[in-house]
Short mmCIF file of C-alpha atoms in Angstrom, two decimals:
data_model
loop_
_atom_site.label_atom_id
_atom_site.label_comp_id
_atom_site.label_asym_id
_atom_site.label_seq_id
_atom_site.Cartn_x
_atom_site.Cartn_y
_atom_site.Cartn_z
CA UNK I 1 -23.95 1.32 13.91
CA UNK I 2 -21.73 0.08 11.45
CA UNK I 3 -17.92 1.15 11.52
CA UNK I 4 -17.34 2.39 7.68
CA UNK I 5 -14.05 0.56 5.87
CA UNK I 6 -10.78 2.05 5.66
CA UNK I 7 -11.33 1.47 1.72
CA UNK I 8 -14.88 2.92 1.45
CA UNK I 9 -15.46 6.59 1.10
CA UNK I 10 -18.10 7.97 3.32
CA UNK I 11 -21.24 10.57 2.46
CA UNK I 12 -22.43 8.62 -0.34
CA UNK I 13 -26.21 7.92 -0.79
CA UNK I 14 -29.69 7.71 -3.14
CA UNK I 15 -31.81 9.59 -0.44
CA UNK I 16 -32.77 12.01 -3.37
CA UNK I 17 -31.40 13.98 -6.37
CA UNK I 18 -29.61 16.21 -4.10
CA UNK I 19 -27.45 13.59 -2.47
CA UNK I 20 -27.26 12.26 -5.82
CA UNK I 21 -25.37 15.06 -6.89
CA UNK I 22 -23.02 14.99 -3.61
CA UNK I 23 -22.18 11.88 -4.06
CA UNK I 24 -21.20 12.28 -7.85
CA UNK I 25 -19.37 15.18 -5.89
CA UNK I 26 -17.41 12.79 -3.28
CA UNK I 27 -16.71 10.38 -6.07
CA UNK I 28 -14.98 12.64 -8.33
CA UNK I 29 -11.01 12.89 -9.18
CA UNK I 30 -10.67 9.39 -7.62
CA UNK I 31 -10.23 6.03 -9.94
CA UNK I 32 -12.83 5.91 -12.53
CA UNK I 33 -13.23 2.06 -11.87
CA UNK I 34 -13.96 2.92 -8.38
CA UNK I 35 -15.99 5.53 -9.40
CA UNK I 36 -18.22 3.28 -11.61
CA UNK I 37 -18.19 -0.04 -8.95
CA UNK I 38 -19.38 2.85 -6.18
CA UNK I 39 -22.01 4.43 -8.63
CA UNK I 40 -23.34 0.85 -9.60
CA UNK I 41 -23.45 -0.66 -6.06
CA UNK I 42 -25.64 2.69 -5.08
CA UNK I 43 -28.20 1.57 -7.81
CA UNK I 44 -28.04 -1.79 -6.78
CA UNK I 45 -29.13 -0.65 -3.28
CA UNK I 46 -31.81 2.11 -4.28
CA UNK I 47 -33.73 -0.84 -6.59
CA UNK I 48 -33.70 -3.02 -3.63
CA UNK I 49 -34.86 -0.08 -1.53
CA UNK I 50 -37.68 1.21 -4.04
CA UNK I 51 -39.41 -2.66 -3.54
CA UNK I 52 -39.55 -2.01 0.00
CA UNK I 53 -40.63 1.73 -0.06
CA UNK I 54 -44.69 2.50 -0.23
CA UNK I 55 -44.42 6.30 0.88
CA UNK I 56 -44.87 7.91 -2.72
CA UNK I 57 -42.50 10.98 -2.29
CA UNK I 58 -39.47 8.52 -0.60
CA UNK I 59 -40.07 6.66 -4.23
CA UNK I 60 -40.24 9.97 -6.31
CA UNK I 61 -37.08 11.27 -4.25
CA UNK I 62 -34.89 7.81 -5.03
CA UNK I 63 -36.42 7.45 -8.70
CA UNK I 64 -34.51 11.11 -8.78
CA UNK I 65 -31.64 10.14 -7.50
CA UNK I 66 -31.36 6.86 -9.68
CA UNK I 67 -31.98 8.99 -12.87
CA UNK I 68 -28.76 11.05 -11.70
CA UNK I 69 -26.71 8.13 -11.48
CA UNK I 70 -28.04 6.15 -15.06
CA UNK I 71 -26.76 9.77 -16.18
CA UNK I 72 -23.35 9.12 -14.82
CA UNK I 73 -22.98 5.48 -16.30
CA UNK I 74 -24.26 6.59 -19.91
CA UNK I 75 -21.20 9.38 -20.01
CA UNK I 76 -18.86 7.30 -18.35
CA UNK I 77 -19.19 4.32 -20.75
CA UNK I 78 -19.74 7.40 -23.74
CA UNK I 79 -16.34 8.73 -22.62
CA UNK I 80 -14.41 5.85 -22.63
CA UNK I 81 -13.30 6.94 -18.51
CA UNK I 82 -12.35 3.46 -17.92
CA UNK I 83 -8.95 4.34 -19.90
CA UNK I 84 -8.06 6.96 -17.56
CA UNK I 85 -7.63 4.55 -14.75
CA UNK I 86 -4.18 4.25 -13.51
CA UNK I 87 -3.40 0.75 -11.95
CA UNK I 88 -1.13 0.91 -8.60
CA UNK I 89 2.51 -0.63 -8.18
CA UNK I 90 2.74 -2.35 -5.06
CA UNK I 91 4.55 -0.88 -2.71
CA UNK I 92 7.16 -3.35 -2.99
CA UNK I 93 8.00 -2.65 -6.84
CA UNK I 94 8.35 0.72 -5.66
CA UNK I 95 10.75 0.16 -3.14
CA UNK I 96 12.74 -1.99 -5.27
CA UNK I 97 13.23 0.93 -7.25
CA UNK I 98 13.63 4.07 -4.55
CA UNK I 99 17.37 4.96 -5.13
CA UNK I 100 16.73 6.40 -8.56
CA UNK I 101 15.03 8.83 -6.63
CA UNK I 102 18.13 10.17 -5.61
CA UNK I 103 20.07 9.23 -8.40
CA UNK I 104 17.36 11.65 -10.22
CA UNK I 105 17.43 14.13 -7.56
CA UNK I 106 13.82 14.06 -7.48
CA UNK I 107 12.86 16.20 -4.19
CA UNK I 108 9.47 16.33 -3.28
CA UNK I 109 7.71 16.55 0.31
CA UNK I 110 4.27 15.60 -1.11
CA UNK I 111 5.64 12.52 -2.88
CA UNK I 112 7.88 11.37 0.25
CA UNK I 113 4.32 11.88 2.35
CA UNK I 114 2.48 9.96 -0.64
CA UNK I 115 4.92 6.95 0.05
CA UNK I 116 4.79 6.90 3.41
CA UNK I 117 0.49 7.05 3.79
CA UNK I 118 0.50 4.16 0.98
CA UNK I 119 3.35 2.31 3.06
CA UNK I 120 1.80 2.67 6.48
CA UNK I 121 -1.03 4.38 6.64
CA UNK I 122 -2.73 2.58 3.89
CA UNK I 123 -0.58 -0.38 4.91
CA UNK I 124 0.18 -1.10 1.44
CA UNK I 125 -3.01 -1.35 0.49
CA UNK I 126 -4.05 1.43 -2.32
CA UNK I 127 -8.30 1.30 -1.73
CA UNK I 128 -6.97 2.29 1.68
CA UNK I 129 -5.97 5.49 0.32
CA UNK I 130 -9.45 6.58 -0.49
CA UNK I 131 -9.98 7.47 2.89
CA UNK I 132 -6.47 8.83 4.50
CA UNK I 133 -6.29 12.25 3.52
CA UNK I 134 -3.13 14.48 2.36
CA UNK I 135 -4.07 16.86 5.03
CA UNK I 136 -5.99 19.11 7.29
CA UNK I 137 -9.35 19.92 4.77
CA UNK I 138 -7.28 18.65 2.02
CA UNK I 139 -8.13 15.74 -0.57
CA UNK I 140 -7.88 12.28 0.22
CA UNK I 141 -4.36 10.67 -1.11
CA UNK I 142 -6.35 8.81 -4.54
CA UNK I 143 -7.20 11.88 -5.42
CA UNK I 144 -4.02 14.02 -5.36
CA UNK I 145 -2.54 10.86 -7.07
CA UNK I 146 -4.50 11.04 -9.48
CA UNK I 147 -3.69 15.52 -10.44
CA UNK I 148 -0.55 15.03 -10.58
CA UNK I 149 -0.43 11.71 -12.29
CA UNK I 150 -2.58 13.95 -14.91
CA UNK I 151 -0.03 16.96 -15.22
CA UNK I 152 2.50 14.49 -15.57
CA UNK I 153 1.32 11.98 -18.25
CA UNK I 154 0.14 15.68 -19.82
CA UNK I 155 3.80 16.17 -20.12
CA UNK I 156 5.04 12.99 -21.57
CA UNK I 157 2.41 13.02 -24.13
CA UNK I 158 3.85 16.53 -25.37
CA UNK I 159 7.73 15.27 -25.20
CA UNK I 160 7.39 11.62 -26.08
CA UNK I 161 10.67 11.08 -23.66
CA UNK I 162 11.71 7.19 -23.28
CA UNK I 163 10.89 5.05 -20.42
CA UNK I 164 13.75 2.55 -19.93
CA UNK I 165 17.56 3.60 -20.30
CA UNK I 166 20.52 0.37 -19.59
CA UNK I 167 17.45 -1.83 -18.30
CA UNK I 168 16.23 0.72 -15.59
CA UNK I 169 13.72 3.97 -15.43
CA UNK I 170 14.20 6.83 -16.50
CA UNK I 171 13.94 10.04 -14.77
CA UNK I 172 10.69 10.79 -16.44
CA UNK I 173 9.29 7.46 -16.04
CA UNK I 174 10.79 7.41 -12.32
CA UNK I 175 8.45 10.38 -11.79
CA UNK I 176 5.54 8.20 -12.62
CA UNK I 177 6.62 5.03 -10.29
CA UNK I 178 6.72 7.55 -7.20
CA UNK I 179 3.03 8.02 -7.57
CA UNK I 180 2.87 4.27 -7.79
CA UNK I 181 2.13 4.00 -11.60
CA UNK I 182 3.93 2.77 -14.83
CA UNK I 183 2.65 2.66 -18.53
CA UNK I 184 5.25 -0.91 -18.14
CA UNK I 185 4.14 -1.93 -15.09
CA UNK I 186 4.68 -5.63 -16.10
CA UNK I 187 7.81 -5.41 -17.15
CA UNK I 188 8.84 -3.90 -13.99
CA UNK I 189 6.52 -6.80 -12.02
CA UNK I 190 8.59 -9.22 -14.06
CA UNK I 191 11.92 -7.76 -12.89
CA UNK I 192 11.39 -6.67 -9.57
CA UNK I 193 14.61 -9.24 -8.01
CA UNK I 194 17.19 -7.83 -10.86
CA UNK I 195 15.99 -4.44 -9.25
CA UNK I 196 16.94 -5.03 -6.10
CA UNK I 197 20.12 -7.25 -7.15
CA UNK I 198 21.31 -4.05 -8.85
CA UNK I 199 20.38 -1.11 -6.93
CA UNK I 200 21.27 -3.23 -3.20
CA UNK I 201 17.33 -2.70 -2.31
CA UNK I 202 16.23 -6.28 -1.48
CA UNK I 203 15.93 -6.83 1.86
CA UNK I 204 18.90 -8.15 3.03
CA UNK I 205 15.64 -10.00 4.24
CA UNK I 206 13.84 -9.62 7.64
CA UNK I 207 14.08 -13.39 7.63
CA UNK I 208 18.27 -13.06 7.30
CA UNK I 209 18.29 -10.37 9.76
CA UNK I 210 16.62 -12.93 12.46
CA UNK I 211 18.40 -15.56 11.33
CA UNK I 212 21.77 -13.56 12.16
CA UNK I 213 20.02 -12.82 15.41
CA UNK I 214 19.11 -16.26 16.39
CA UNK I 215 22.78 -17.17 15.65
CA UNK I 216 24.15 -14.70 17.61
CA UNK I 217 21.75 -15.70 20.32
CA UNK I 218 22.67 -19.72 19.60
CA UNK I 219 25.96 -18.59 20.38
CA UNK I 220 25.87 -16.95 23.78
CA UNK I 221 23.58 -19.72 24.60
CA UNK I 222 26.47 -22.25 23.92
CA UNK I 223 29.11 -20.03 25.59
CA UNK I 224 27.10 -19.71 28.80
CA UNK I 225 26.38 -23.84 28.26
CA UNK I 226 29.78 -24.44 28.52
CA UNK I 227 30.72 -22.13 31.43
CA UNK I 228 28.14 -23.47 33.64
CA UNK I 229 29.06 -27.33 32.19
CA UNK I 230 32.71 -26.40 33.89
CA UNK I 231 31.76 -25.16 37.11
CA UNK I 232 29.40 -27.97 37.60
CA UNK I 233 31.95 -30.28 36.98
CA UNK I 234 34.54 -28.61 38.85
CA UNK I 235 32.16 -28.30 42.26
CA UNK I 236 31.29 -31.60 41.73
CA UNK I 237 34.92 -32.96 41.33
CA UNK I 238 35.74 -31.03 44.48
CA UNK I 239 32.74 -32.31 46.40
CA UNK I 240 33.71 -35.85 45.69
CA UNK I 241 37.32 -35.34 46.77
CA UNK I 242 36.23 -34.09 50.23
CA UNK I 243 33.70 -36.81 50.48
CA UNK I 244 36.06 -39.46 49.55
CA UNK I 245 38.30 -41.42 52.36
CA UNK I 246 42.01 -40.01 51.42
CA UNK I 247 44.83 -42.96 50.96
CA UNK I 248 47.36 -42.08 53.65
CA UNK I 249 50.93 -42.06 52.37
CA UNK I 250 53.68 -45.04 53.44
CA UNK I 251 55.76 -43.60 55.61
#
């Protein structure tokens, strides 16, 4: 048996109209583009199926279930739900960006736990986040992205506020980046290093931090080189004297 992947959400299926309907079910409130590359990939599978099915009702029950999800496709492409997808920041731009959370005073437990399933949980990795969820019989982390992202974009449609102030988010658009989306995301992609530069948030790199290390470590190294170099030469010095014949003084 199979293990499932950490980006794949489980309990979908064609079996008949009823999973059909489950599925559309499991797939809902997560990223429309997901929702249409699952729903597709499920058709995909149930025509290959229906070739190798004779059993009549097994074909009835999957035709079913197919109709349910050409259903789905015709409103989604009707509806336009592609726009509705919202794109993930990597976790880096993010980061590059966290002390205008403070700077905002922007307190939230669910965002800080957000952050730190997409950071390690997810490892960075945001189809990950389809299947960690937010909580005992809660929703999986896409899909609580994805309400508030809603409420919030609800509200910046009614105030119009701006995005950018001196070069840098503002509070409003901060808000946004949290849940790991921008309506700029390139610009911020494009400017990720003057981030960083200004707010002190690039790393003062991993690779520095070893570097220091392996100096430090060069260091001692030498020291103890040295100590040991004197000793040796100071037994042997002394080892030669005693082996050595001494010249008896004129008396």
């Amino acid at each position: 048996m199979s293990e499932s992947k950490p980006d794949t959400v489980p309990g979908l299926g064609f079996k008949d109209k009823e999973k059909a309907l489950e599925t559309l079910k499991n797939l809902e409130g997560r990223d429309p583009d997901y929702q249409k590359l699952a729903v597709k990939g499920l058709v995909g599978r149930a025509k290959r199926t229906l070739t190798l099915t004779k059993d009549k009702e097994k074909l009835q029950n999957i035709n079913d279930a197919m109709a349910v999800f050409e259903d789905f496709l015709k409103k989604y492409e009707l509806k336009n739900m592609s726009k509705e997808n919202r794109s993930y920041l990597p976790i880096a731009h993010i980061d590059a960006l966290i002390p205008l959370k403070e700077k905002f005073k922007i307190v939230s437990k669910e965002i800080d736990n957000f952050l730190e399933a997409y950071r390690n949980k997810a490892k960075g990795d945001y189809k990950n986040l389809r299947t960690v969820a937010s909580g005992d019989d809660k929703p999986t982390w896409d899909i609580v992205r994805n309400t508030e992202l809603k409420k919030l974009l609800k509200v910046m449609e009614e105030e119009s506020p701006d995005l950018w102030k001196d070069d840098l988010p503002t509070k409003e658009h901060m808000e946004l980046i949290l849940w790991a989306y921008s309506p700029d995301a390139t610009k911020i992609k494009k400017n990720v290093s003057a981030y960083e530069s200004k707010l002190g948030t690039g790393k003062k790199d991993e690779d520095e931090d070893m570097e220091e290390e392996d100096e430090k470590e060069d260091k001692k190294k030498s020291k103890k080189d040295k100590g040991s170099k004197r000793k040796s030469s100071t037994s042997d010095s002394g080892s030669e004297d005693e082996g050595s014949p001494k010249k008896k003084s004129k008396e």
